[in-house]
């Protein structure tokens, strides 16, 4: 007889590998999965019959902006309520560390505000997270835009040699502290002037490691192919793994072009290790920008520091009400954020269905009236896209949010129901799981999620968080030391 803390019996197990579901028992001891399948010889302190329930590895949200939320609201309710047990922060070029006391210029203001929760280094950031653990595990990327903001005297030009050297030193610090890689966001003003040569030089410390580059490309509209080619060439030259962030094509003129972008990706996969993440909606969301509003059929304000009452209102309605043109209205609302209805459903489905596509929410947790992806991305893939639309099997849907991202981001011992893996687990009803957050009511938790375990600790139960804060900081398991 071996003993264990918890036995989950008779569940329909989706193990995260993409293999067919099967009935099995899963035993947990000291935060790890200690037996799967045959458990007659296991004596459990506690045992739960999960007959009729699905059991999957906890979901991994590969694309988040939860850098500060992990500390400011460690309950992590928007994520754990969806069955998410691990988040990856620092995407789109913006990371909270090592911003320190520097000004949070847009888009850094999506994650950093005021004076609290500022960190000069990833060592200090991870230290804070270890001292005050959140309800989910976290891993981080270092953002190139953050590095520019702290290293450069002027942002509207490429970095000079001394600035590149400063950024490289910060990348080395971040890698030594355990970040999974570096993200870029040349779409945004503070990084727009960065040349491919600058980014390649800043990423030089990643060479020879298994750290990766996550790229929010320069243009997701008319120049999407050129923008993909630029970032894939950088990763390729360094021999570094890559993730294309929140892959999409924007603007009516580009509807249907995901067949071109995915063909380009498939071709590039012959030369390097590149994959992608995607959120399951036809609307984007970021800071308020005129070019983005012009590309969209409609634009919904998510927050405005100047006019908080504009949150949740459409730009066209506000403009008509106030007799303002688009320029005047946007200027009056700044700093602000918005949701842009600018994608085609067929593109979203084609991208989601690609075998290399992982799920990332890209949720913006500090927005007053957030995009529903913050609370709904994962249940929406399982309920709407897998069960209702039958875009892929439930096994594949689970794989895209567990085993696949764990492998791509190098999260060892996560993302699978397998002996020795962390007991990050979600119990859900495959017939009932659904997203409830909408563009008019964006903060409604999903339904159909029964229990969520983080490192073996029950952290969400029937519609409410427990008080558990069992999340761990996941540091990159270094296979190569930074140069
Ligand atoms: Zn982005
Ligand atoms: Cu993002």
Coordinates of C-alpha atoms and ligand atoms in Angstrom, one line a residue:
X1 CA 0.0 0.0 0.0
X2 CA 1.2 3.5 -0.8
X3 CA -0.5 6.4 0.7
X4 CA -1.6 9.7 -1.0
X5 CA -3.3 12.9 -0.1
X6 CA -6.1 12.8 -2.6
X7 CA -7.7 10.2 -4.9
X8 CA -9.9 11.5 -7.8
X9 CA -11.7 8.4 -9.1
X10 CA -13.7 7.4 -12.1
X11 CA -13.1 10.6 -14.0
X12 CA -13.0 10.9 -17.8
X13 CA -9.4 11.9 -18.2
X14 CA -8.1 14.2 -20.9
X15 CA -4.4 13.8 -20.3
X16 CA -3.3 16.9 -22.2
X17 CA -1.3 14.9 -24.8
X18 CA -4.2 14.9 -27.3
X19 CA -4.8 11.2 -26.8
X20 CA -8.3 9.9 -26.6
X21 CA -10.1 10.3 -23.3
X22 CA -10.3 7.4 -20.9
X23 CA -11.8 6.5 -17.6
X24 CA -9.1 6.6 -14.9
X25 CA -8.3 7.3 -11.3
X26 CA -5.7 10.0 -10.5
X27 CA -3.9 10.1 -7.2
X28 CA -2.2 13.2 -5.8
X29 CA 0.5 13.4 -3.1
X30 CA 2.3 16.5 -1.9
X31 CA 1.4 18.5 -4.9
X32 CA 2.3 15.9 -7.5
X33 CA 0.4 13.3 -9.5
X34 CA 1.5 10.0 -7.9
X35 CA -0.6 7.4 -9.7
X36 CA -2.8 7.3 -12.8
X37 CA -5.1 4.4 -13.8
X38 CA -4.5 1.5 -11.5
X39 CA -5.0 2.8 -7.9
X40 CA -6.1 -0.3 -6.0
X41 CA -2.8 -0.2 -4.0
X42 CA -3.3 3.4 -3.1
X43 CA -4.7 4.4 0.2
X44 CA -6.0 8.0 0.1
X45 CA -6.5 10.4 3.0
X46 CA -9.4 11.9 0.9
X47 CA -11.2 10.5 -2.0
X48 CA -13.6 12.1 -4.5
X49 CA -15.8 10.3 -7.0
X50 CA -15.7 12.2 -10.3
X51 CA -18.0 9.9 -12.2
X52 CA -19.5 11.9 -15.1
X53 CA -16.9 14.7 -14.9
X54 CA -14.0 15.4 -17.2
X55 CA -10.5 15.8 -15.6
X56 CA -7.8 17.6 -17.5
X57 CA -4.4 19.3 -16.7
X58 CA -4.9 22.8 -15.5
X59 CA -5.0 25.2 -18.5
X60 CA -1.9 27.3 -19.3
X61 CA -2.6 30.8 -20.4
X62 CA 0.4 31.5 -22.6
X63 CA -0.5 35.1 -23.4
X64 CA -1.3 37.3 -20.5
X65 CA -0.7 40.8 -19.1
X66 CA -1.2 39.6 -15.5
X67 CA 2.3 40.9 -14.4
X68 CA 0.8 43.1 -11.7
X69 CA -2.5 41.3 -11.2
X70 CA -0.6 38.4 -9.7
X71 CA 0.4 40.8 -6.8
X72 CA -2.5 43.2 -6.7
X73 CA -5.2 40.5 -6.7
X74 CA -3.6 37.2 -5.9
X75 CA -7.0 35.4 -6.1
X76 CA -6.5 35.6 -9.9
X77 CA -10.3 35.0 -10.2
X78 CA -10.5 35.9 -13.9
X79 CA -8.1 33.0 -14.6
X80 CA -8.6 30.3 -12.0
X81 CA -12.4 30.6 -12.7
X82 CA -11.7 29.4 -16.2
X83 CA -9.6 26.4 -15.1
X84 CA -6.3 28.2 -15.7
X85 CA -3.6 27.1 -13.3
X86 CA -0.5 28.8 -15.0
X87 CA -0.1 32.2 -16.6
X88 CA 2.7 33.5 -18.7
X89 CA 3.3 37.2 -18.2
X90 CA 5.3 39.9 -20.0
X91 CA 3.9 39.5 -23.5
X92 CA 3.7 42.0 -26.3
X93 CA 7.0 43.7 -25.3
X94 CA 5.6 44.9 -22.0
X95 CA 6.8 43.4 -18.7
X96 CA 6.5 44.9 -15.2
X97 CA 10.1 44.1 -14.5
X98 CA 12.6 45.7 -14.8
X99 CA 10.6 48.9 -15.3
X100 CA 11.5 50.1 -11.8
X101 CA 10.6 53.8 -11.2
X102 CA 10.5 54.6 -14.9
X103 CA 7.4 56.2 -16.3
X104 CA 4.7 53.8 -17.6
X105 CA 4.3 55.2 -21.0
X106 CA 1.6 53.6 -23.2
X107 CA 1.3 50.7 -23.7
X108 CA 3.2 50.0 -20.5
X109 CA 0.3 51.6 -18.7
X110 CA -1.8 48.5 -19.6
X111 CA 0.0 46.7 -16.8
X112 CA 1.8 49.4 -14.6
X113 CA 0.2 52.2 -12.8
X114 CA 1.3 54.8 -10.2
X115 CA 4.1 53.8 -7.8
X116 CA 3.1 50.4 -6.5
X117 CA 4.5 47.1 -7.6
X118 CA 7.6 48.4 -9.4
X119 CA 10.7 46.1 -9.8
X120 CA 14.2 46.9 -11.0
X121 CA 15.0 43.2 -11.7
X122 CA 13.3 39.9 -12.4
X123 CA 15.0 38.6 -9.3
X124 CA 13.1 41.1 -7.2
X125 CA 9.8 40.5 -9.1
X126 CA 10.0 36.7 -8.6
X127 CA 11.0 37.2 -5.0
X128 CA 7.8 39.3 -4.4
X129 CA 5.7 36.6 -6.0
X130 CA 7.4 33.9 -3.9
X131 CA 6.8 35.8 -0.7
X132 CA 3.1 36.5 -1.5
X133 CA 2.1 33.7 -3.8
X134 CA -0.9 34.0 -6.1
X135 CA -3.6 31.4 -6.7
X136 CA -2.0 30.3 -10.0
X137 CA 1.5 29.4 -11.1
X138 CA 3.3 32.1 -13.1
X139 CA 6.2 32.3 -15.5
X140 CA 7.4 35.4 -17.3
X141 CA 8.9 36.9 -20.4
X142 CA 11.0 40.1 -20.4
X143 CA 9.6 42.8 -22.6
X144 CA 11.7 44.6 -25.2
X145 CA 9.6 47.7 -24.9
X146 CA 10.2 47.8 -21.1
X147 CA 14.0 47.4 -21.8
X148 CA 13.8 50.3 -24.2
X149 CA 12.0 52.5 -21.7
X150 CA 14.6 51.9 -19.1
X151 CA 17.7 51.9 -21.3
X152 CA 17.2 54.6 -24.0
X153 CA 17.4 58.4 -23.8
X154 CA 15.1 58.7 -26.9
X155 CA 12.7 56.1 -28.2
X156 CA 12.0 57.4 -31.7
X157 CA 15.2 55.9 -33.2
X158 CA 17.0 52.5 -33.1
X159 CA 19.1 51.9 -30.0
X160 CA 22.8 52.9 -30.2
X161 CA 25.6 50.6 -29.1
X162 CA 25.7 51.6 -25.5
X163 CA 21.9 51.3 -25.2
X164 CA 22.0 47.8 -26.8
X165 CA 24.7 46.8 -24.3
X166 CA 22.5 48.0 -21.4
X167 CA 19.5 46.0 -22.8
X168 CA 21.6 42.9 -23.2
X169 CA 22.8 43.1 -19.6
X170 CA 19.1 43.3 -18.5
X171 CA 18.2 40.3 -20.7
X172 CA 21.0 38.3 -19.0
X173 CA 19.8 39.3 -15.6
X174 CA 16.2 38.2 -16.6
X175 CA 17.4 34.9 -18.0
X176 CA 19.5 34.2 -14.9
X177 CA 16.5 34.9 -12.8
X178 CA 14.5 32.4 -14.8
X179 CA 12.4 34.1 -17.4
X180 CA 11.2 31.9 -20.3
X181 CA 12.3 34.3 -23.0
X182 CA 11.8 37.8 -24.4
X183 CA 8.8 39.4 -26.0
X184 CA 8.7 42.2 -28.6
X185 CA 5.9 44.6 -29.6
X186 CA 7.1 46.7 -32.5
X187 CA 3.4 47.5 -33.2
X188 CA 3.6 50.0 -30.3
X189 CA 5.0 53.5 -30.5
X190 CA 7.9 53.1 -28.0
X191 CA 9.2 50.1 -30.0
X192 CA 8.2 51.1 -33.5
X193 CA 11.6 52.6 -34.3
X194 CA 13.4 49.5 -33.3
X195 CA 15.1 47.9 -36.3
X196 CA 15.4 44.2 -36.8
X197 CA 19.1 44.6 -36.2
X198 CA 18.4 46.2 -32.8
X199 CA 16.1 43.3 -31.7
X200 CA 18.5 40.7 -33.0
X201 CA 21.3 42.3 -30.9
X202 CA 19.2 42.6 -27.8
X203 CA 18.2 38.9 -28.2
X204 CA 21.8 37.8 -28.6
X205 CA 21.9 36.4 -25.0
X206 CA 19.2 33.9 -26.0
X207 CA 21.4 32.2 -28.5
X208 CA 22.3 28.7 -27.4
X209 CA 19.6 28.6 -24.8
X210 CA 16.1 27.1 -24.9
X211 CA 14.6 30.5 -24.1
X212 CA 12.2 31.8 -26.8
X213 CA 11.1 35.0 -28.5
X214 CA 7.4 35.9 -28.4
X215 CA 6.6 38.4 -31.1
X216 CA 3.7 40.9 -31.4
X217 CA 4.5 41.8 -35.0
X218 CA 4.7 45.3 -36.4
X219 CA 1.6 45.0 -38.6
X220 CA -1.3 42.6 -38.5
X221 CA -3.2 44.3 -41.4
X222 CA -2.0 45.0 -44.9
X223 CA 1.7 44.2 -44.2
X224 CA 1.1 41.1 -42.1
X225 CA 3.2 38.8 -44.2
X226 CA 6.1 41.3 -44.3
X227 CA 5.9 41.7 -40.5
X228 CA 5.9 37.9 -39.9
X229 CA 8.9 37.5 -42.2
X230 CA 10.8 40.2 -40.3
X231 CA 10.4 38.5 -36.9
X232 CA 10.9 34.9 -38.1
X233 CA 14.2 36.0 -39.7
X234 CA 15.4 37.4 -36.4
X235 CA 14.6 34.2 -34.5
X236 CA 16.1 32.1 -37.3
X237 CA 19.3 34.0 -37.3
X238 CA 19.7 33.4 -33.6
X239 CA 18.5 29.8 -33.8
X240 CA 16.0 30.6 -31.1
X241 CA 12.4 29.2 -30.7
X242 CA 9.6 31.6 -31.4
X243 CA 5.9 32.2 -30.7
X244 CA 3.9 34.5 -32.9
X245 CA 1.6 36.3 -30.5
X246 CA -2.2 36.5 -30.8
X247 CA -2.0 35.6 -34.4
X248 CA -4.7 37.3 -36.5
X249 CA -5.4 39.4 -39.7
X250 CA -7.0 42.7 -39.1
X251 CA -9.3 44.8 -41.3
X252 CA -11.9 44.0 -43.9
X253 CA -9.5 44.3 -46.8
X254 CA -7.5 41.4 -45.2
X255 CA -10.3 39.1 -44.4
X256 CA -9.4 35.5 -45.5
X257 CA -5.7 36.1 -45.5
X258 CA -5.0 33.7 -42.6
X259 CA -4.7 31.1 -45.4
X260 CA -1.6 33.0 -46.5
X261 CA -0.2 33.7 -43.1
X262 CA -0.5 30.0 -42.0
X263 CA 1.1 28.9 -45.3
X264 CA 4.0 31.2 -44.5
X265 CA 4.2 29.8 -41.0
X266 CA 4.2 26.2 -42.3
X267 CA 6.9 27.0 -44.7
X268 CA 9.0 28.7 -42.0
X269 CA 8.6 25.6 -39.8
X270 CA 10.9 23.8 -42.2
X271 CA 13.7 26.1 -41.0
X272 CA 13.0 26.9 -37.4
X273 CA 10.8 26.2 -34.4
X274 CA 7.9 28.7 -34.7
X275 CA 4.4 28.3 -33.3
X276 CA 1.6 30.7 -32.4
X277 CA -1.1 31.6 -29.9
X278 CA -4.6 32.9 -30.5
X279 CA -7.6 34.1 -28.5
X280 CA -11.1 32.9 -29.6
X281 CA -12.8 36.2 -30.6
X282 CA -13.2 38.4 -33.7
X283 CA -12.4 41.6 -31.7
X284 CA -8.9 42.8 -30.6
X285 CA -8.2 45.0 -27.6
X286 CA -5.3 47.3 -26.6
X287 CA -4.7 51.0 -26.0
X288 CA -6.9 53.5 -27.9
X289 CA -5.4 54.3 -31.3
X290 CA -6.9 56.0 -34.3
X291 CA -5.4 53.6 -36.8
X292 CA -6.9 50.7 -35.0
X293 CA -10.3 52.3 -34.8
X294 CA -10.2 53.1 -38.5
X295 CA -9.5 49.4 -39.2
X296 CA -12.5 48.3 -37.1
X297 CA -16.2 48.1 -37.9
X298 CA -16.8 49.4 -34.4
X299 CA -14.8 50.4 -31.4
X300 CA -15.8 50.0 -27.7
X301 CA -14.0 52.0 -25.0
X302 CA -12.6 49.7 -22.3
X303 CA -11.1 52.5 -20.0
X304 CA -10.4 56.2 -20.1
X305 CA -8.4 58.0 -17.5
X306 CA -9.7 61.4 -18.7
X307 CA -13.4 60.3 -18.9
X308 CA -14.0 57.1 -16.9
X309 CA -17.7 57.3 -17.8
X310 CA -16.9 56.5 -21.4
X311 CA -15.9 52.9 -20.4
X312 CA -18.3 50.4 -22.0
X313 CA -19.5 52.9 -24.7
X314 CA -19.0 52.8 -28.5
X315 CA -16.9 55.5 -30.1
X316 CA -19.6 56.2 -32.8
X317 CA -22.3 56.8 -30.2
X318 CA -20.0 59.0 -28.1
X319 CA -19.0 61.0 -31.2
X320 CA -22.6 61.5 -32.3
X321 CA -23.7 62.5 -28.8
X322 CA -21.0 65.0 -28.4
X323 CA -20.7 66.3 -31.9
X324 CA -17.0 65.4 -32.1
X325 CA -15.0 63.9 -34.9
X326 CA -12.9 60.8 -34.3
X327 CA -9.6 62.7 -33.8
X328 CA -11.2 65.1 -31.2
X329 CA -13.0 62.2 -29.4
X330 CA -9.9 60.0 -29.2
X331 CA -7.8 63.0 -27.9
X332 CA -10.4 63.8 -25.3
X333 CA -10.4 60.2 -23.9
X334 CA -6.6 59.7 -23.6
X335 CA -5.0 57.8 -22.0
X336 CA -7.5 55.1 -22.8
X337 CA -8.0 51.6 -24.1
X338 CA -10.5 50.0 -26.5
X339 CA -11.9 46.9 -28.2
X340 CA -11.8 46.8 -32.0
X341 CA -14.2 44.6 -34.0
X342 CA -11.8 44.0 -36.9
X343 CA -11.5 40.3 -37.7
X344 CA -13.3 37.7 -39.7
X345 CA -14.8 34.7 -38.0
X346 CA -13.4 32.3 -40.7
X347 CA -9.9 33.6 -40.0
X348 CA -10.3 33.1 -36.3
X349 CA -11.5 29.5 -36.8
X350 CA -8.7 28.7 -39.3
X351 CA -6.0 30.0 -37.0
X352 CA -7.5 28.2 -33.9
X353 CA -7.6 24.9 -35.8
X354 CA -4.0 25.0 -36.9
X355 CA -2.1 22.2 -35.1
X356 CA 0.6 24.6 -33.8
X357 CA -1.9 27.0 -32.3
X358 CA -2.0 27.4 -28.5
X359 CA -4.6 29.3 -26.6
X360 CA -3.7 32.6 -24.9
X361 CA -6.3 34.9 -23.5
X362 CA -4.4 38.2 -24.0
X363 CA -6.8 39.5 -21.3
X364 CA -6.2 43.0 -19.9
X365 CA -7.0 42.6 -16.2
X366 CA -6.9 46.3 -15.2
X367 CA -9.4 47.6 -17.8
X368 CA -12.6 49.0 -16.4
X369 CA -14.7 47.3 -19.0
X370 CA -12.4 44.5 -20.3
X371 CA -12.6 42.4 -23.5
X372 CA -14.5 39.2 -22.5
X373 CA -11.4 37.2 -23.4
X374 CA -10.1 38.0 -19.9
X375 CA -12.8 35.9 -18.2
X376 CA -13.9 33.6 -21.1
X377 CA -11.2 32.6 -23.5
X378 CA -10.6 29.0 -22.3
X379 CA -14.3 27.9 -21.7
X380 CA -15.1 29.5 -25.1
X381 CA -12.7 27.3 -26.9
X382 CA -14.0 24.2 -25.1
X383 CA -17.7 25.1 -25.3
X384 CA -18.2 27.1 -28.4
X385 CA -15.4 26.1 -30.7
X386 CA -14.9 22.4 -29.7
X387 CA -18.4 21.3 -28.6
X388 CA -20.7 23.5 -30.6
X389 CA -18.8 24.4 -33.7
X390 CA -16.9 21.0 -33.7
X391 CA -13.8 22.8 -35.0
X392 CA -11.7 20.1 -33.3
X393 CA -12.2 17.4 -30.7
X394 CA -12.2 18.1 -27.0
X395 CA -9.0 16.2 -26.7
X396 CA -7.4 18.6 -29.2
X397 CA -8.8 21.6 -27.5
X398 CA -7.4 20.5 -24.1
X399 CA -4.0 19.8 -25.7
X400 CA -3.9 23.3 -27.2
X401 CA -4.2 24.7 -23.6
X402 CA -2.0 22.1 -21.7
X403 CA 0.5 19.7 -23.2
X404 CA 1.3 21.8 -26.3
X405 CA 2.1 25.1 -24.4
X406 CA 4.0 23.2 -21.7
X407 CA 6.2 21.6 -24.4
X408 CA 6.6 24.8 -26.4
X409 CA 7.4 27.1 -23.4
X410 CA 9.6 24.4 -21.7
X411 CA 7.3 24.1 -18.6
X412 CA 8.7 20.8 -17.4
X413 CA 6.4 18.6 -15.4
X414 CA 3.3 20.7 -16.3
X415 CA 0.5 20.3 -18.8
X416 CA 0.0 16.5 -18.6
X417 CA -1.8 14.1 -16.4
X418 CA 1.1 11.8 -15.8
X419 CA 2.9 10.4 -12.8
X420 CA 5.5 12.9 -11.5
X421 CA 3.7 16.0 -13.0
X422 CA 2.5 18.8 -10.9
X423 CA -1.2 18.2 -9.7
X424 CA -2.5 21.2 -11.6
X425 CA -6.0 19.9 -12.5
X426 CA -9.4 21.1 -13.6
X427 CA -12.6 19.2 -13.2
X428 CA -15.3 20.3 -15.7
X429 CA -18.5 19.2 -17.3
X430 CA -17.8 18.8 -21.0
X431 CA -21.5 19.2 -21.9
X432 CA -22.0 22.4 -19.8
X433 CA -18.7 24.2 -19.9
X434 CA -19.3 27.6 -21.5
X435 CA -18.1 31.2 -21.5
X436 CA -20.5 33.7 -20.0
X437 CA -18.5 36.9 -20.4
X438 CA -19.8 39.0 -23.4
X439 CA -19.0 42.4 -24.9
X440 CA -21.9 43.9 -23.0
X441 CA -21.3 42.0 -19.7
X442 CA -17.6 41.1 -19.8
X443 CA -16.8 40.0 -16.3
X444 CA -19.1 37.0 -15.8
X445 CA -17.3 33.9 -14.8
X446 CA -17.7 30.8 -17.0
X447 CA -19.9 27.9 -16.1
X448 CA -19.3 24.1 -16.1
X449 CA -16.0 24.3 -14.0
X450 CA -16.4 22.2 -10.9
X451 CA -13.0 22.2 -9.3
X452 CA -9.5 23.6 -10.0
X453 CA -6.4 22.3 -8.2
X454 CA -3.1 24.2 -8.2
X455 CA -0.2 22.1 -7.1
X456 CA -2.7 19.7 -5.5
X457 CA -4.5 22.4 -3.6
X458 CA -8.2 23.1 -4.3
X459 CA -8.3 26.7 -5.5
X460 CA -11.7 27.1 -7.2
X461 CA -14.9 25.2 -6.2
X462 CA -18.3 25.5 -7.8
X463 CA -18.3 29.1 -8.8
X464 CA -16.1 30.6 -6.1
X465 CA -12.4 30.8 -5.3
X466 CA -11.1 29.2 -2.1
X467 CA -8.6 31.1 -0.1
X468 CA -5.7 28.9 -1.3
X469 CA -2.7 30.7 -2.8
X470 CA -0.8 27.7 -4.0
X471 CA 0.8 29.2 -7.2
X472 CA 4.5 28.8 -7.7
X473 CA 7.0 30.8 -9.8
X474 CA 8.1 28.6 -12.7
X475 CA 11.6 29.5 -13.7
X476 CA 13.1 28.3 -16.9
X477 CA 15.0 25.1 -16.5
X478 CA 18.3 26.2 -18.0
X479 CA 19.7 23.8 -20.5
X480 CA 22.2 26.4 -21.8
X481 CA 23.5 29.3 -19.8
X482 CA 23.0 32.8 -21.3
X483 CA 26.0 33.9 -23.3
Ligands
LIG1 ZN1 0.2 42.0 -28.3
LIG2 CU1 -0.9 40.9 -25.5

